[in-house]
mmCIF file of the C-alpha atoms, coordinates in Angstrom:
data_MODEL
# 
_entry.id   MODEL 
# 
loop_
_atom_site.group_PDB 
_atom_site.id 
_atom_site.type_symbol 
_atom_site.label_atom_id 
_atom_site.label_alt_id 
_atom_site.label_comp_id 
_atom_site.label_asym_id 
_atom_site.label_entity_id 
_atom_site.label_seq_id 
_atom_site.pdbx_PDB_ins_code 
_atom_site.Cartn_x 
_atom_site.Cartn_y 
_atom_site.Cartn_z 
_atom_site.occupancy 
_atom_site.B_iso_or_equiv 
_atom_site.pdbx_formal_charge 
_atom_site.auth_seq_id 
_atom_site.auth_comp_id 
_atom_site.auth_asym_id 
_atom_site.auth_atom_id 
_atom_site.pdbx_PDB_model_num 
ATOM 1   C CA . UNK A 1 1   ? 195.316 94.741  80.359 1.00 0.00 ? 1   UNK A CA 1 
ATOM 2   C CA . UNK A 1 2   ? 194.027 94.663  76.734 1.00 0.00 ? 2   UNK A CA 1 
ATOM 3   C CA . UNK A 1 3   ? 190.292 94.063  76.395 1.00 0.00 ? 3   UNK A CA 1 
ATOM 4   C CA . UNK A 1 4   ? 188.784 91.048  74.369 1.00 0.00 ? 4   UNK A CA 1 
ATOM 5   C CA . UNK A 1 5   ? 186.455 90.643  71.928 1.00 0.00 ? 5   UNK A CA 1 
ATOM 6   C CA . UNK A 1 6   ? 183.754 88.602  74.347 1.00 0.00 ? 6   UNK A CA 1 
ATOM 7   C CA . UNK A 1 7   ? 184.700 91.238  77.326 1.00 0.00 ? 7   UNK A CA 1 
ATOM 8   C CA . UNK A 1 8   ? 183.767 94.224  74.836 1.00 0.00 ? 8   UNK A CA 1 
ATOM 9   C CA . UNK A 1 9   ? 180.362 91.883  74.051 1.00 0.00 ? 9   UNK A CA 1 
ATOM 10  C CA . UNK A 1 10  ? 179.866 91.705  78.092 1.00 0.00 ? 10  UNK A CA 1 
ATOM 11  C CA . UNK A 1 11  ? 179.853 96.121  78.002 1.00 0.00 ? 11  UNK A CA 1 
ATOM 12  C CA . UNK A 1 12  ? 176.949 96.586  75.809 1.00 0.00 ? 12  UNK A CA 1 
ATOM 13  C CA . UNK A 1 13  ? 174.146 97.962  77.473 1.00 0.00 ? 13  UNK A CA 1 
ATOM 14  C CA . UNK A 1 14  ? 170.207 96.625  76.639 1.00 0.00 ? 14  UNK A CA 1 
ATOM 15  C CA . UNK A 1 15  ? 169.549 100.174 75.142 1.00 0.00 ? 15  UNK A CA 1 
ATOM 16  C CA . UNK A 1 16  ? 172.854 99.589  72.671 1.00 0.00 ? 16  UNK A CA 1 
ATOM 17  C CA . UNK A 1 17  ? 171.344 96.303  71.997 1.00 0.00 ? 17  UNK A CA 1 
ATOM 18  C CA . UNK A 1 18  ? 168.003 97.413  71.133 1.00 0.00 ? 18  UNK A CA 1 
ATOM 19  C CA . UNK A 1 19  ? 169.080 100.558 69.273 1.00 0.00 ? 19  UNK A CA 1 
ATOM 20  C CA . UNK A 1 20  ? 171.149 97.793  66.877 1.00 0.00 ? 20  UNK A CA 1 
ATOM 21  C CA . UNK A 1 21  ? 168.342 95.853  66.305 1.00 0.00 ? 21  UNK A CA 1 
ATOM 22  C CA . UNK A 1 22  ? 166.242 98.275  65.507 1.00 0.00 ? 22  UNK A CA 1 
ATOM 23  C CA . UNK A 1 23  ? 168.302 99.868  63.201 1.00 0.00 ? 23  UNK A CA 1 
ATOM 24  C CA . UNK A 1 24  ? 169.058 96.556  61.393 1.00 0.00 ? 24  UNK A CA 1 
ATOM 25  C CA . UNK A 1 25  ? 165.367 96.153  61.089 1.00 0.00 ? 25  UNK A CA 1 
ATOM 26  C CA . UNK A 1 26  ? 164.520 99.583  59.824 1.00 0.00 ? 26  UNK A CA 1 
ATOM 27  C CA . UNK A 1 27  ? 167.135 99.037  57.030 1.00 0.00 ? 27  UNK A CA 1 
ATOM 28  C CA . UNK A 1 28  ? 166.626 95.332  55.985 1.00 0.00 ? 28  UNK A CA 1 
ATOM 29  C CA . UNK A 1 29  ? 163.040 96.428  55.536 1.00 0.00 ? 29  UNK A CA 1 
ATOM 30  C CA . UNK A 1 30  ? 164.020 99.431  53.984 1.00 0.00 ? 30  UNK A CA 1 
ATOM 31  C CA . UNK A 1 31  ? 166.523 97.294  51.300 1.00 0.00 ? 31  UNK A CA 1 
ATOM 32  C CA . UNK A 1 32  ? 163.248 94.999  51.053 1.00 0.00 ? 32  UNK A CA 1 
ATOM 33  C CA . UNK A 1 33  ? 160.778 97.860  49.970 1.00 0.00 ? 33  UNK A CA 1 
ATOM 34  C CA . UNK A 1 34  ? 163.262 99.169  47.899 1.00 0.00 ? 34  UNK A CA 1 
ATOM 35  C CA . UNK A 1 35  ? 163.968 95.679  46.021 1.00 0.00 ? 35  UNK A CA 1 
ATOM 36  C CA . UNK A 1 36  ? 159.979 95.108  45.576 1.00 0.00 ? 36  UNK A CA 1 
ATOM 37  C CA . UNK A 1 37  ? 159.694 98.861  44.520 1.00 0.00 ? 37  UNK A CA 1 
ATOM 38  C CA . UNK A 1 38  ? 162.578 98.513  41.621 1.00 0.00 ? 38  UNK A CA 1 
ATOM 39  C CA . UNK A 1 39  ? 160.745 95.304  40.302 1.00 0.00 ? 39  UNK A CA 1 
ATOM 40  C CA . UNK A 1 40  ? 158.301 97.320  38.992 1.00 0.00 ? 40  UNK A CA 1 
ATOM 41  C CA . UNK A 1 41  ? 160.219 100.417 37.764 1.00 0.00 ? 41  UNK A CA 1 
ATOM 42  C CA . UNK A 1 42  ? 160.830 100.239 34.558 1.00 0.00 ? 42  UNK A CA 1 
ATOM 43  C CA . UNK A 1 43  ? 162.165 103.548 33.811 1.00 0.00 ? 43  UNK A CA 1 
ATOM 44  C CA . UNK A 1 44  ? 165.908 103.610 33.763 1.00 0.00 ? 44  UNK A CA 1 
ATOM 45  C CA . UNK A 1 45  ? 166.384 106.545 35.994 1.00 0.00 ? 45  UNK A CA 1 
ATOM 46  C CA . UNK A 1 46  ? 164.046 105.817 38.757 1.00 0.00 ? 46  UNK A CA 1 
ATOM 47  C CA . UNK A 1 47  ? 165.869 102.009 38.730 1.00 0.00 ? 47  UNK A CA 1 
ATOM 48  C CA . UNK A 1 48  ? 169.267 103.795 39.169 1.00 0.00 ? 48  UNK A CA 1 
ATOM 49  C CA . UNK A 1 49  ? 168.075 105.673 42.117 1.00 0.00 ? 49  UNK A CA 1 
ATOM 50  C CA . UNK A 1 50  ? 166.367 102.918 43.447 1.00 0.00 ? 50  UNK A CA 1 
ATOM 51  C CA . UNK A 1 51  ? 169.649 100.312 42.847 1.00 0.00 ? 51  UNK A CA 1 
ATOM 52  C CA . UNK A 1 52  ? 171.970 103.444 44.618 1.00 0.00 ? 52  UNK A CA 1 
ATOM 53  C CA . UNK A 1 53  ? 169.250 103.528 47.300 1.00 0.00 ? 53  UNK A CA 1 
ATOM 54  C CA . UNK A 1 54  ? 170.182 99.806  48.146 1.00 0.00 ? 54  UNK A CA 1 
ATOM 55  C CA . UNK A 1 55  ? 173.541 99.780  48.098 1.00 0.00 ? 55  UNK A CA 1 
ATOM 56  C CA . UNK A 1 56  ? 173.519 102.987 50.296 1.00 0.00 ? 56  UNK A CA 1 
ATOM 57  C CA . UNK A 1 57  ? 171.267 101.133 52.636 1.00 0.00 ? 57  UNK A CA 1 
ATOM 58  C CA . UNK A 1 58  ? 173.401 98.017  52.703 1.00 0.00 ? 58  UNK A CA 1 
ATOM 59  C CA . UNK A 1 59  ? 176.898 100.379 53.163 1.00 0.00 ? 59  UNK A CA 1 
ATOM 60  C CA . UNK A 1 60  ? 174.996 101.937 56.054 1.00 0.00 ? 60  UNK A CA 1 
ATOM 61  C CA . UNK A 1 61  ? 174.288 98.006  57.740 1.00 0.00 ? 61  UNK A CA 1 
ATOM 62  C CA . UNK A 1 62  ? 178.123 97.391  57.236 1.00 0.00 ? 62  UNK A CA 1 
ATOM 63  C CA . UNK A 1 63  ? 179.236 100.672 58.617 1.00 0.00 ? 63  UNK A CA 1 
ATOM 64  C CA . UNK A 1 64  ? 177.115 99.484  62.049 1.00 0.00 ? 64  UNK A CA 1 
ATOM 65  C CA . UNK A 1 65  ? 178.279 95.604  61.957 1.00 0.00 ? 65  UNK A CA 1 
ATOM 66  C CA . UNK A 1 66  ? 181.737 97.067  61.929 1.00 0.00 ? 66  UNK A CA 1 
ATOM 67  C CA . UNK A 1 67  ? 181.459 99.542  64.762 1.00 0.00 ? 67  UNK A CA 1 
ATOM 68  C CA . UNK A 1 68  ? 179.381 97.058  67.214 1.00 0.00 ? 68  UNK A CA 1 
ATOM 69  C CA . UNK A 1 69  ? 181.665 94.572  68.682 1.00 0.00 ? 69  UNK A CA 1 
ATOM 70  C CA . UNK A 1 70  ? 178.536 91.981  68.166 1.00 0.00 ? 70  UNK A CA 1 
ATOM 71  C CA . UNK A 1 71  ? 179.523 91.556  64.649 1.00 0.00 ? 71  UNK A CA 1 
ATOM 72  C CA . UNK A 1 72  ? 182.328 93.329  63.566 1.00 0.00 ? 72  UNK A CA 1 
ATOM 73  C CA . UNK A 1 73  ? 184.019 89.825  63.081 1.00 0.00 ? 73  UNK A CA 1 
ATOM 74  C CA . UNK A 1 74  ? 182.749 86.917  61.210 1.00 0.00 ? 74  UNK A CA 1 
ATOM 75  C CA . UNK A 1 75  ? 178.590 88.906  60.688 1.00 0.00 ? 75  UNK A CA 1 
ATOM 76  C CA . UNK A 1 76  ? 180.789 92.063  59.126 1.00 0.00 ? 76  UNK A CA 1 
ATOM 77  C CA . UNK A 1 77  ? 182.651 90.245  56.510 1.00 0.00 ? 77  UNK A CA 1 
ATOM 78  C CA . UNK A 1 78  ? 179.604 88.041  55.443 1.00 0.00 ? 78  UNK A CA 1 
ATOM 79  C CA . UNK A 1 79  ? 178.018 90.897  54.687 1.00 0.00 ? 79  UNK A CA 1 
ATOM 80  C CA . UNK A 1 80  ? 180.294 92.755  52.491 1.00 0.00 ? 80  UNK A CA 1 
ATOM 81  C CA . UNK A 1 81  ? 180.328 89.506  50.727 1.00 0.00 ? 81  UNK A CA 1 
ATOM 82  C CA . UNK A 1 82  ? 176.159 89.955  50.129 1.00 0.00 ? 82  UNK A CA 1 
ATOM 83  C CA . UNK A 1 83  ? 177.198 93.283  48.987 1.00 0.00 ? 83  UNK A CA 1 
ATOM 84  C CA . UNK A 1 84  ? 179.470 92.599  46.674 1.00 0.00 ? 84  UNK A CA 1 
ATOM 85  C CA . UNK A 1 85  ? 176.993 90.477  44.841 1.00 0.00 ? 85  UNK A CA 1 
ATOM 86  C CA . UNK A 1 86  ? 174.350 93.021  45.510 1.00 0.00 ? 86  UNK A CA 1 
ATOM 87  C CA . UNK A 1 87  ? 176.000 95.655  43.740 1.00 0.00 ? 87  UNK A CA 1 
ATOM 88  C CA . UNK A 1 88  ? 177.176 93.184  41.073 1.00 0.00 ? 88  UNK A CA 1 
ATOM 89  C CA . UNK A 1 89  ? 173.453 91.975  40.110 1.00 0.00 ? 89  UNK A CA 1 
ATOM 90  C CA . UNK A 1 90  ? 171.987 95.756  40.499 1.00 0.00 ? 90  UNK A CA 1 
ATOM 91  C CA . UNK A 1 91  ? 174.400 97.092  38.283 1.00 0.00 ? 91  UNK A CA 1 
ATOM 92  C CA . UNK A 1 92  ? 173.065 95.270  35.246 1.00 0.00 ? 92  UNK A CA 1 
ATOM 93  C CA . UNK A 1 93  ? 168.856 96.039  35.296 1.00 0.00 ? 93  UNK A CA 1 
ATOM 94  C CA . UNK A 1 94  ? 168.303 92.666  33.232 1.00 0.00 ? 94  UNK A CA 1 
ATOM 95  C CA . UNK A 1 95  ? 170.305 90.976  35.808 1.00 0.00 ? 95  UNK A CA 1 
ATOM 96  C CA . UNK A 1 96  ? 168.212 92.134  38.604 1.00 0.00 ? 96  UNK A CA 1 
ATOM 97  C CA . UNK A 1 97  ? 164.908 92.317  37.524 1.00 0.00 ? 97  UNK A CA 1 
ATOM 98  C CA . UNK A 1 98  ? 166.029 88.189  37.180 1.00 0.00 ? 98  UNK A CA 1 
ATOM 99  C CA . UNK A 1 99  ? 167.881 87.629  40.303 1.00 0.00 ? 99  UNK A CA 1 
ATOM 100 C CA . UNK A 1 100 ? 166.156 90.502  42.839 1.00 0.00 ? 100 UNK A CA 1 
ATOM 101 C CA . UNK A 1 101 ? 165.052 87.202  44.726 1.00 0.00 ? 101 UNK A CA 1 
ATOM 102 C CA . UNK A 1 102 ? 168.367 86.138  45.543 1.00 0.00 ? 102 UNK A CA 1 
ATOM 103 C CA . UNK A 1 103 ? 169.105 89.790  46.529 1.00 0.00 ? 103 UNK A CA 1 
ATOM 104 C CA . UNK A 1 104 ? 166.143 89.610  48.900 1.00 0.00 ? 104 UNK A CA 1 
ATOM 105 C CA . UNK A 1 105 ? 166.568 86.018  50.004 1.00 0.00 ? 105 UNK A CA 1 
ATOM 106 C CA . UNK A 1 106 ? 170.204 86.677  51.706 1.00 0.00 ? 106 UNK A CA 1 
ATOM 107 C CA . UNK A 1 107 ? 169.083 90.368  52.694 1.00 0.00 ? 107 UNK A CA 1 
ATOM 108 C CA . UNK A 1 108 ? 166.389 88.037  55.004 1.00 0.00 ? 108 UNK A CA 1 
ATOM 109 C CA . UNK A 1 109 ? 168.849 85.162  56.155 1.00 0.00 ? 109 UNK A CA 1 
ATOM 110 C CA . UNK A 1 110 ? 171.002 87.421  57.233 1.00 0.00 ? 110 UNK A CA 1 
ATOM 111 C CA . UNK A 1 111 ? 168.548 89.879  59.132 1.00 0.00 ? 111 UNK A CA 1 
ATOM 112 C CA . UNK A 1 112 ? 166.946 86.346  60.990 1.00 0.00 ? 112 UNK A CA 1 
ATOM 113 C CA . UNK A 1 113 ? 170.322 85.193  62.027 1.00 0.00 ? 113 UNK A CA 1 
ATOM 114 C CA . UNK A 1 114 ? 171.393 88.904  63.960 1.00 0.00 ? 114 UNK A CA 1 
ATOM 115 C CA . UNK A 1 115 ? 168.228 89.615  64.939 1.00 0.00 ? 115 UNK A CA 1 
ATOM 116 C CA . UNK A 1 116 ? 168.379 86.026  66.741 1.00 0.00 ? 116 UNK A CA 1 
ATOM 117 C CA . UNK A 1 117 ? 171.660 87.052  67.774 1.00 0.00 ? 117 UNK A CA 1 
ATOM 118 C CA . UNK A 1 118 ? 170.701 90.372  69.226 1.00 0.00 ? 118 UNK A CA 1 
ATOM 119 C CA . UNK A 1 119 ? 167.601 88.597  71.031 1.00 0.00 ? 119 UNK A CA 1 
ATOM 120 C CA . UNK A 1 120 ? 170.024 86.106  72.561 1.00 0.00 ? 120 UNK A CA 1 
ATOM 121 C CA . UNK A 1 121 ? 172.534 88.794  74.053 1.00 0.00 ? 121 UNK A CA 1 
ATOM 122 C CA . UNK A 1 122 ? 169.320 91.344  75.064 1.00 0.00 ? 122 UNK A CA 1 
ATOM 123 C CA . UNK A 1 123 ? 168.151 87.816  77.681 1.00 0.00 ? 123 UNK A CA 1 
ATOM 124 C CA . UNK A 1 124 ? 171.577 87.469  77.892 1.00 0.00 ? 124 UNK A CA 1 
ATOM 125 C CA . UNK A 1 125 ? 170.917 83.765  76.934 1.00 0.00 ? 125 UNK A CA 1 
ATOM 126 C CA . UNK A 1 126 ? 173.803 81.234  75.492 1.00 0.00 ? 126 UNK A CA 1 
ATOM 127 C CA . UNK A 1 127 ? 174.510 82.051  71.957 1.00 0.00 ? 127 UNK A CA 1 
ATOM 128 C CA . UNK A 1 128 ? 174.515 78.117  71.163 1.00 0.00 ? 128 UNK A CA 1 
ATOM 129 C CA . UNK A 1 129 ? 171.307 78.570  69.173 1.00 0.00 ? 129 UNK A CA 1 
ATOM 130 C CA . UNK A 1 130 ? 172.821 81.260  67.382 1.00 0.00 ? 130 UNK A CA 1 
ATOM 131 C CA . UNK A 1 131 ? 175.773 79.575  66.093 1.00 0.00 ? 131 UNK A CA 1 
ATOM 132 C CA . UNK A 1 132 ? 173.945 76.750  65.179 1.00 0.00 ? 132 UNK A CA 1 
ATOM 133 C CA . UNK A 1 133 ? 172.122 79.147  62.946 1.00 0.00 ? 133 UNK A CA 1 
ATOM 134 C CA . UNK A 1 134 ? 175.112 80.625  61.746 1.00 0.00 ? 134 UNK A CA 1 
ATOM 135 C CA . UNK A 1 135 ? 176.501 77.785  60.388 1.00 0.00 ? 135 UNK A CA 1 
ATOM 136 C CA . UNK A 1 136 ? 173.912 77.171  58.607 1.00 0.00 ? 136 UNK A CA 1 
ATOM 137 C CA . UNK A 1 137 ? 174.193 80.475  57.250 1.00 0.00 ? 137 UNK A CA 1 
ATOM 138 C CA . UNK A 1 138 ? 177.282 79.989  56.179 1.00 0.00 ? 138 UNK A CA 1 
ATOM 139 C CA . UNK A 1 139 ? 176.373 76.759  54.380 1.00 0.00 ? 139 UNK A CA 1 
ATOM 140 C CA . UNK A 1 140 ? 173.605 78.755  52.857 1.00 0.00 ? 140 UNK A CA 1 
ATOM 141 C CA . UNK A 1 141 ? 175.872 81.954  51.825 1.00 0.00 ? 141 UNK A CA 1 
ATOM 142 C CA . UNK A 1 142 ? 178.356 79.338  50.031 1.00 0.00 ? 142 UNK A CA 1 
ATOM 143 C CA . UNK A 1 143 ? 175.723 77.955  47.935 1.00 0.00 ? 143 UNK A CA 1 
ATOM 144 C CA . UNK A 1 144 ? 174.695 81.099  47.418 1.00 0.00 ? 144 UNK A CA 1 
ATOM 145 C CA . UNK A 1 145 ? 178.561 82.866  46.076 1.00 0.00 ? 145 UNK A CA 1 
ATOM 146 C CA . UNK A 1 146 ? 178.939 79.136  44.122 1.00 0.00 ? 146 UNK A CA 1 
ATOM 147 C CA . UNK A 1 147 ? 175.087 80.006  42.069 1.00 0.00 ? 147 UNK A CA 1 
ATOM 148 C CA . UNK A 1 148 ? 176.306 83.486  41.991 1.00 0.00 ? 148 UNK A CA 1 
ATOM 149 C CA . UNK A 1 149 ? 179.874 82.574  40.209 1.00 0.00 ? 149 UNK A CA 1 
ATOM 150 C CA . UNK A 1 150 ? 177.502 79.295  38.183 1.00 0.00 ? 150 UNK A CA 1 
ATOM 151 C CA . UNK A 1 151 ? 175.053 81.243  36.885 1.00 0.00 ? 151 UNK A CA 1 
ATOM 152 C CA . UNK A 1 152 ? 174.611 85.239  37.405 1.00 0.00 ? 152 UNK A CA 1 
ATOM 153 C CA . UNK A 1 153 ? 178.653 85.531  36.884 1.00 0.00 ? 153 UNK A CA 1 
ATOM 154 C CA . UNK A 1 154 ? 180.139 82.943  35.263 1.00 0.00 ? 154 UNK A CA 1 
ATOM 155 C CA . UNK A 1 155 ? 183.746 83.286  34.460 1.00 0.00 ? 155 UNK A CA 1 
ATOM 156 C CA . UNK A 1 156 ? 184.966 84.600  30.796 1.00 0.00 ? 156 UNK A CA 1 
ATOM 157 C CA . UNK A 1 157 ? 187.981 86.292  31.764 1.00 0.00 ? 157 UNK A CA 1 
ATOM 158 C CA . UNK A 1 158 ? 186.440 89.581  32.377 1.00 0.00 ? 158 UNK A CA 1 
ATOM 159 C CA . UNK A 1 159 ? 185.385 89.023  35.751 1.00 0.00 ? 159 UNK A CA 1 
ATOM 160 C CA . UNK A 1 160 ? 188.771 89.021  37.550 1.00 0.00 ? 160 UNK A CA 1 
ATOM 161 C CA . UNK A 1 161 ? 188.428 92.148  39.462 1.00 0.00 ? 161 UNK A CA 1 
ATOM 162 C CA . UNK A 1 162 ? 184.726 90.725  41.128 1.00 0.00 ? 162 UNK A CA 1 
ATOM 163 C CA . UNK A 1 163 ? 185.899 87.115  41.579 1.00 0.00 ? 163 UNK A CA 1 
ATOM 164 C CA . UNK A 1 164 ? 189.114 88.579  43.456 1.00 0.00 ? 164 UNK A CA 1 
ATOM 165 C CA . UNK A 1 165 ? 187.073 91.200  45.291 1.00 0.00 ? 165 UNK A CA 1 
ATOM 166 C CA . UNK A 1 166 ? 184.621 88.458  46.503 1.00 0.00 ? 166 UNK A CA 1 
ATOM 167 C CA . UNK A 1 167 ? 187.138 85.990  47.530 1.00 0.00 ? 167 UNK A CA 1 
ATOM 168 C CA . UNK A 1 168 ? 189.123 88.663  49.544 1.00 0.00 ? 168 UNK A CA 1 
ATOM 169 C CA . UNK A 1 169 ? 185.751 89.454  51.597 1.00 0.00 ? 169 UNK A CA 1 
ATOM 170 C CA . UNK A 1 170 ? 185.605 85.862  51.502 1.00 0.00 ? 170 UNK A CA 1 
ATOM 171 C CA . UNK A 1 171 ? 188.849 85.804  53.632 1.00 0.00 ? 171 UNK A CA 1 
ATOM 172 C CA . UNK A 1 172 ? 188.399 88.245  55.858 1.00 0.00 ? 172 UNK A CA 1 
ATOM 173 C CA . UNK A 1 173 ? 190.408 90.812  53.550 1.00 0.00 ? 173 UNK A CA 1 
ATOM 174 C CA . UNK A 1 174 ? 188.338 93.854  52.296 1.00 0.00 ? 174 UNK A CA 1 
ATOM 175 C CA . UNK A 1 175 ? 189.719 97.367  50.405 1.00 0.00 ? 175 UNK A CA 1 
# 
């Protein structure tokens, strides 16, 4: 008999749980000190380092979301869309140093909502709550990706490769 996605949910252990969340808090806070640090570096190098530092910290969170059966669904793919527009604002430094907040602001949605998530399953409470939250996360993220394609990105042509990129994480397909 092939196990499910709720009976894998069901095997996780309170240590597994609270290993997870404290990892996802280390980082978040981590992408967070990292984000207020490269506001104030001004020197190119140090930002690239900084910007890398991110997005290594933020490939890291993805890695786990895809190996724990907690999130490796709908959590996993919502993330490499944040990602995606991560990398695409810290790539340009005048972008950033402009839009670091929106960086920060789905970097904290998205913390509240697993954390929340990961509290639920550690009391081993009804994740109603939680997906109440998550859809408004979702809600949130969309208005999010539309500003993001509005204003940081807006199509000239040139942005083919991102838009198709994003859209594909979007939809649950990812390369």
């Amino acid at each position: 008999m092939m196990e499910t996605y709720e009976d894998t949910m069901q095997n996780l252990n309170p240590n597994e749980i609270m290993e997870t969340k404290n990892f996802l808090k280390r980082a978040f806070n981590a992408i967070k000190e990292k984000c207020i640090e490269l506001k104030t570096k001004y020197e190119h190098s140090k930002y690239e380092k900084g910007a890398k530092k991110i997005l290594c910290l933020m490939e890291e969170i993805s890695n786990s979301l895809e190996r724990n059966p907690l999130f490796k669904n709908k959590e996993f793919l919502d993330f490499l869309t944040i990602i995606e527009i991560s990398e695409h604002i810290l790539k340009k430094k005048e972008l950033s140093i402009q839009h670091f907040p929106l960086i920060e602001e789905l970097c904290k949605k998205f913390d509240d909502f697993l954390s929340l998530k990961l509290e639920l399953k550690l009391n081993k409470k009804d994740l109603t709550e939680y997906n109440e939250k998550y859809e408004d996360f979702e809600n949130f993220l969309f208005k999010k990706e539309e500003y993001f394609f509005l204003e940081i990105c807006p199509y000239d042509g040139k942005e083919r490769e991102l838009i198709k990129k994003i859209a594909n994480v979007t939809e649950g397909v990812y390369y």
